[in-house]
Coordinates of C-alpha atoms in Angstrom, one line a residue:
M1 CA -27.1 -9.7 21.4
S2 CA -23.6 -8.7 20.7
R3 CA -20.9 -10.1 22.8
N4 CA -18.6 -7.8 25.3
P5 CA -15.4 -7.0 23.3
L6 CA -12.2 -8.8 24.7
F7 CA -10.6 -5.5 25.6
S8 CA -13.4 -4.0 27.8
T9 CA -11.2 -3.3 30.8
Y10 CA -8.7 -1.3 28.9
R11 CA -8.7 2.6 29.4
T12 CA -11.3 4.5 27.5
G13 CA -10.6 7.0 24.5
E14 CA -7.7 6.9 22.1
N15 CA -5.6 5.0 24.4
R16 CA -7.7 2.2 25.0
V17 CA -8.4 1.7 21.2
T18 CA -4.4 2.3 20.3
S19 CA -3.3 -0.1 23.2
S20 CA -6.0 -2.9 21.9
T21 CA -5.0 -2.6 18.2
M22 CA -1.1 -2.8 19.2
A23 CA -2.0 -5.8 21.5
V24 CA -3.5 -7.7 18.8
F25 CA -1.0 -6.8 16.2
E26 CA 1.8 -8.0 18.7
R27 CA -0.2 -11.6 19.0
I28 CA -0.5 -12.2 15.1
D29 CA 1.6 -12.9 12.5
L30 CA 3.6 -10.0 11.3
T31 CA 2.6 -11.0 7.4
L32 CA -0.8 -10.8 8.4
V33 CA -0.3 -7.4 10.0
Q34 CA 1.1 -6.3 6.9
E35 CA -1.7 -7.5 4.7
L36 CA -4.2 -5.8 6.9
L37 CA -2.3 -2.5 6.7
E38 CA -1.8 -2.7 3.0
T39 CA -5.4 -3.5 2.3
A40 CA -6.8 -0.8 4.5
T41 CA -4.7 1.9 3.2
A42 CA -5.5 1.0 -0.5
G43 CA -2.5 2.1 -2.4
A44 CA 0.1 2.3 -0.1
G45 CA 2.1 -0.2 -1.9
E46 CA 4.1 -3.0 -0.4
L47 CA 5.3 -2.4 3.1
P48 CA 9.0 -3.1 4.0
T49 CA 9.3 -5.8 6.4
V50 CA 11.4 -8.9 6.6
T51 CA 13.2 -10.1 3.5
F52 CA 14.6 -13.5 2.7
Q53 CA 17.2 -13.7 -0.2
N54 CA 19.5 -16.5 -1.3
Q55 CA 23.1 -16.3 -2.6
V56 CA 23.8 -12.6 -1.5
T57 CA 26.9 -11.1 -3.0
V58 CA 28.5 -9.0 0.0
S59 CA 31.8 -7.4 -1.1
E60 CA 34.0 -10.3 -2.4
T61 CA 32.0 -13.2 -0.3
V62 CA 28.7 -14.7 -1.0
P63 CA 26.9 -16.3 1.8
D64 CA 24.2 -18.7 1.1
A65 CA 21.4 -16.8 2.3
R66 CA 20.3 -13.6 4.3
I67 CA 17.3 -12.8 6.5
S68 CA 17.0 -9.2 7.2
A69 CA 14.5 -6.8 8.9
R70 CA 14.7 -3.0 8.9
F71 CA 11.5 -1.2 9.1
T72 CA 9.5 1.5 11.5
W73 CA 5.9 1.9 11.5
W74 CA 4.5 4.9 13.6
F75 CA 0.7 5.1 14.4
E76 CA -1.4 8.1 15.0
T77 CA -5.0 7.5 16.2
K78 CA -7.9 9.7 16.5
T79 CA -11.3 8.6 17.9
V80 CA -13.4 11.4 16.8
R81 CA -14.4 12.5 13.2
G82 CA -13.2 15.7 11.5
A83 CA -10.0 15.9 13.4
Y84 CA -8.2 17.1 10.6
Q85 CA -10.9 19.0 9.2
S86 CA -9.1 22.5 10.0
E87 CA -6.0 23.9 11.4
G88 CA -5.1 22.9 14.8
H89 CA -3.5 20.0 17.2
G90 CA -4.2 17.2 15.1
R91 CA -2.5 18.6 11.8
S92 CA 0.5 19.9 14.1
Q93 CA 0.7 16.2 15.6
V94 CA 0.9 14.8 12.2
R95 CA 3.6 17.2 10.8
S96 CA 5.7 16.7 14.1
H97 CA 5.4 12.9 13.8
A98 CA 6.3 13.2 10.1
K99 CA 9.9 14.3 10.7
Q100 CA 10.5 10.6 12.1
L101 CA 10.1 9.7 8.5
E102 CA 13.0 11.8 7.4
G103 CA 16.4 10.0 6.6
D104 CA 14.5 6.6 7.0
P105 CA 13.1 5.5 3.6
T106 CA 11.6 2.2 5.4
A107 CA 9.4 4.4 7.9
R108 CA 5.7 4.9 7.5
L109 CA 3.3 6.8 9.7
F110 CA -0.1 5.5 9.9
V111 CA -3.1 7.8 10.8
L112 CA -6.1 6.1 11.9
T113 CA -9.5 7.8 12.0
P114 CA -13.3 6.9 11.9
D115 CA -13.8 9.4 9.2
P116 CA -15.8 7.6 6.4
I117 CA -13.7 9.2 3.5
R118 CA -10.1 10.5 3.5
P119 CA -9.9 14.0 5.2
V120 CA -9.0 16.5 2.3
W121 CA -6.0 17.6 3.9
F122 CA -4.3 14.1 3.6
G123 CA -4.1 15.1 -0.1
E124 CA -2.2 18.5 0.6
L125 CA -0.1 17.8 4.1
D126 CA 1.0 21.3 3.9
G127 CA 3.9 21.5 6.5
V128 CA 5.2 18.1 5.9
D129 CA 8.6 17.5 4.0
A130 CA 7.4 16.7 0.3
H131 CA 9.8 14.0 0.4
V132 CA 8.0 12.0 3.0
Q133 CA 4.5 12.9 2.1
D134 CA 3.6 9.6 0.3
R135 CA 4.7 7.7 3.4
V136 CA 2.0 9.3 5.7
L137 CA -0.8 6.9 5.1
W138 CA -4.4 7.7 6.5
L139 CA -6.7 4.7 7.0
S140 CA -10.0 4.5 8.7
F141 CA -11.3 2.0 11.3
R142 CA -14.1 1.0 8.7
D143 CA -11.2 0.1 6.1
L144 CA -9.2 -1.7 8.7
A145 CA -12.4 -3.5 10.1
T146 CA -13.2 -4.6 6.5
A147 CA -9.6 -5.8 5.9
I148 CA -10.0 -7.9 9.2
E149 CA -13.3 -9.2 8.4
A150 CA -12.0 -10.5 4.7
A151 CA -9.2 -12.3 6.6
V152 CA -11.2 -14.0 9.2
G153 CA -14.0 -14.9 6.7
D154 CA -11.6 -16.5 4.3
T155 CA -12.0 -20.0 4.9
R156 CA -9.3 -21.0 2.4
R157 CA -6.4 -19.6 4.4
L158 CA -4.7 -21.1 7.2
L159 CA -5.3 -18.9 10.0
G160 CA -5.0 -20.1 13.7
E161 CA -8.0 -20.0 16.1
Q162 CA -6.1 -17.5 18.4
A163 CA -5.7 -15.1 15.6
R164 CA -9.2 -15.3 14.2
Y165 CA -10.5 -14.7 17.8
L166 CA -8.3 -11.9 18.5
L167 CA -8.8 -10.0 15.2
S168 CA -12.8 -10.6 15.5
E169 CA -12.6 -9.0 19.1
L170 CA -10.6 -6.1 17.6
A171 CA -13.4 -5.2 15.1
A172 CA -16.1 -5.9 17.9
L173 CA -14.1 -3.3 19.8
Y174 CA -14.3 -0.7 17.0
E175 CA -18.1 -1.3 16.6
A176 CA -18.7 -0.7 20.4
E177 CA -16.5 2.3 20.4
G178 CA -19.0 3.6 17.6
L179 CA -15.9 4.0 15.1
L180 CA -17.4 2.1 12.5
T181 CA -20.7 3.8 12.1
N182 CA -20.6 6.5 9.2
D183 CA -22.8 9.4 9.9
D184 CA -23.9 10.3 6.7
T185 CA -26.6 13.0 7.5
V186 CA -26.6 16.3 9.5
I187 CA -29.8 17.5 11.0
V188 CA -29.9 21.3 11.7
A189 CA -32.2 23.4 13.9
A190 CA -34.3 25.0 11.4
R191 CA -37.2 27.3 12.2
A192 CA -36.4 29.4 9.5
A193 CA -34.2 27.1 7.5
W194 CA -37.1 24.8 7.1
P195 CA -39.6 27.0 5.3
E196 CA -36.9 28.2 3.3
Y197 CA -35.5 25.0 1.9
Q198 CA -39.1 24.2 0.7
S199 CA -38.8 27.3 -1.4
L200 CA -35.2 27.3 -2.2
A201 CA -34.0 23.8 -2.0
A202 CA -30.9 25.2 -0.4
Y203 CA -29.6 25.9 3.2
V204 CA -28.4 29.2 3.5
C205 CA -26.1 30.1 6.9
Q206 CA -23.3 32.0 8.1
P207 CA -20.0 32.0 6.0
G208 CA -17.6 29.2 7.0
R209 CA -20.1 27.1 9.3
S210 CA -18.2 23.9 10.0
F211 CA -19.7 20.4 8.9
R212 CA -18.1 17.0 9.1
D213 CA -16.7 15.5 5.9
G214 CA -18.5 12.5 4.1
L215 CA -21.8 14.0 4.4
T216 CA -24.5 12.9 1.8
H217 CA -27.7 14.2 3.2
F218 CA -29.5 17.1 5.1
G219 CA -32.5 17.2 7.4
F220 CA -34.4 19.7 9.3
Y221 CA -35.5 19.8 13.1
A222 CA -38.2 22.2 13.2
D223 CA -41.6 22.2 15.4
G224 CA -40.5 20.0 17.6
V225 CA -39.8 17.0 15.1
V226 CA -37.2 15.7 12.8
Q227 CA -39.0 16.8 9.4
P228 CA -39.7 13.6 7.3
V229 CA -37.9 15.2 4.4
V230 CA -34.2 14.4 3.8
A231 CA -32.4 16.2 0.9
R232 CA -29.6 15.2 -0.9
I233 CA -26.5 17.0 -0.8
R234 CA -25.6 18.8 -4.3
E235 CA -22.9 21.2 -3.5
R236 CA -21.2 23.1 -0.5
Y237 CA -20.0 26.6 -0.6
D238 CA -18.4 27.9 2.7
S239 CA -18.7 31.4 1.5
V240 CA -20.6 33.1 -1.4
L241 CA -20.7 36.9 -1.9
L242 CA -24.5 37.9 -2.6
T243 CA -24.0 40.6 -5.5
T244 CA -25.6 40.3 -9.0
E245 CA -22.0 40.6 -10.2
E246 CA -21.0 37.2 -8.5
A247 CA -24.2 35.7 -9.9
E248 CA -23.3 36.4 -13.3
R249 CA -19.7 35.1 -12.8
C250 CA -21.0 31.9 -11.3
R251 CA -23.4 31.6 -14.6
A252 CA -20.6 32.4 -17.1
E253 CA -18.4 29.6 -15.2
G254 CA -21.6 26.9 -15.7
D255 CA -22.5 27.2 -12.2
T256 CA -26.1 28.1 -13.0
A257 CA -27.9 26.7 -9.9
L258 CA -25.6 28.9 -7.6
A259 CA -26.3 31.8 -9.8
D260 CA -30.0 31.4 -9.7
L261 CA -30.2 30.9 -5.8
I262 CA -28.0 34.3 -5.5
R263 CA -30.5 36.0 -7.7
V264 CA -33.5 34.9 -5.5
L265 CA -31.8 35.5 -2.2
I266 CA -31.4 39.2 -3.4
E267 CA -34.7 39.8 -5.4
Q268 CA -36.8 38.0 -3.0
E269 CA -35.2 39.7 0.0
Y270 CA -33.9 36.3 1.8
R271 CA -30.7 38.0 2.5
S272 CA -29.3 41.4 2.1
E273 CA -27.2 42.1 -1.2
G274 CA -23.5 42.3 -0.5
D275 CA -23.6 39.9 2.5
S276 CA -21.5 36.7 2.6
N277 CA -23.1 33.5 3.6
G278 CA -22.3 29.7 3.5
V279 CA -24.6 27.9 1.1
I280 CA -25.6 24.3 0.6
L281 CA -27.7 23.4 -2.6
L282 CA -29.8 20.5 -2.1
S283 CA -32.4 18.3 -3.8
G284 CA -35.8 19.7 -3.5
P285 CA -38.7 18.4 -1.6
E286 CA -40.1 16.6 -4.7
D287 CA -37.0 15.8 -6.3
P288 CA -36.6 11.7 -6.6
D289 CA -33.0 11.9 -4.7
T290 CA -34.9 13.2 -1.7
V291 CA -35.5 10.7 0.7
T292 CA -39.0 10.8 2.4
L293 CA -39.6 9.0 5.6
D294 CA -42.6 7.5 6.8
G295 CA -43.5 10.4 8.9
P296 CA -41.9 12.8 11.2
I297 CA -39.4 11.8 14.1
L298 CA -41.1 13.3 17.3
N299 CA -38.6 14.9 20.0
D300 CA -38.8 13.0 23.3
T301 CA -35.7 14.6 24.7
L302 CA -36.0 15.7 28.2
A303 CA -33.9 18.0 30.5
A304 CA -32.7 17.1 34.0
S305 CA -35.7 18.5 35.2
G306 CA -38.0 16.4 33.4
R307 CA -39.3 19.0 31.0
S308 CA -39.1 18.6 27.1
W309 CA -35.8 19.8 25.7
A310 CA -34.8 20.7 22.1
W311 CA -33.3 17.7 20.3
T312 CA -30.6 19.9 18.7
L313 CA -30.2 23.6 19.2
S314 CA -27.4 23.9 16.4
Q315 CA -26.7 20.7 14.3
R316 CA -26.4 16.8 15.0
Y317 CA -25.2 14.0 12.9
T318 CA -27.0 10.6 12.4
S319 CA -27.5 8.3 9.4
L320 CA -30.2 7.7 6.8
K321 CA -30.4 4.1 8.1
R322 CA -31.5 5.2 11.6
L323 CA -33.7 8.0 10.3
K324 CA -35.6 5.4 8.4
A325 CA -36.1 3.2 11.6
A326 CA -36.8 5.8 14.0
T327 CA -40.2 7.2 15.1
R328 CA -38.6 9.2 18.2
T329 CA -35.4 11.0 18.5
S330 CA -34.5 8.9 21.3
D331 CA -34.0 6.0 18.4
L332 CA -31.3 8.1 16.8

């Protein structure tokens, strides 16, 4: 049984997580904070903190030594995945915060989220001054927790008991808030999509349908169960024009799987020619990359009235690990 995290009396949501993180950082050595952030951002380079110099020449005088400190670290925290997937409040906040970096080469903006991989937008950062883009640093709670675990678990380093305790409890807080679990699988409501998948090894939906970043597998909720076949995601296309011309263009560019699918969708009248659809290419039911569960996962979801209720009417996220251990949807 896991322990209750130290910070259980803090406010819920982003403020709770941010204030708890800052409370720990405030109480441990600055050099350790620097190390954790450098490790978690993987490529941020050395962060400016305190410098110690001997025999520093200043104008016509040479003092024996100087200790100087000049740096500013800004933090923006999100506790929901996909906050930067599309245009909106999250991106606007980062653009606004990034203005604090202009004219201050020591400043950094750390953006902390539970996303399993870096959101694509952080490779673009449109609307952020080009001169400061390399100082807007994304990191995940998992990356930070991994850096914490490495520091706490290193028996060779001199780390005080208080620091070990605080850092361990901070990682426990992240776990308790669900910020470390990477949902790698989407399950869609699939009355029609389930039989289509068995024939097409693909999922066809409305154009621009939103899915989280970092997904690796795709499953189907149909006939009151999560079906025991979980496909590997091969490729995602937000919008595909269903025409013979588009199929030939794809084939000429080497995208034969998509070209073949377009042909089948048109010729076998799965969709109307000329339509635009979102397309996700998947491993087929017999493909070795497809995960086959021990059996279907039965839906035991109940409405407030006590009657049975669909586990999902659109899409829900989970992980392969939970799917493999589940027998009922309440296990997910």
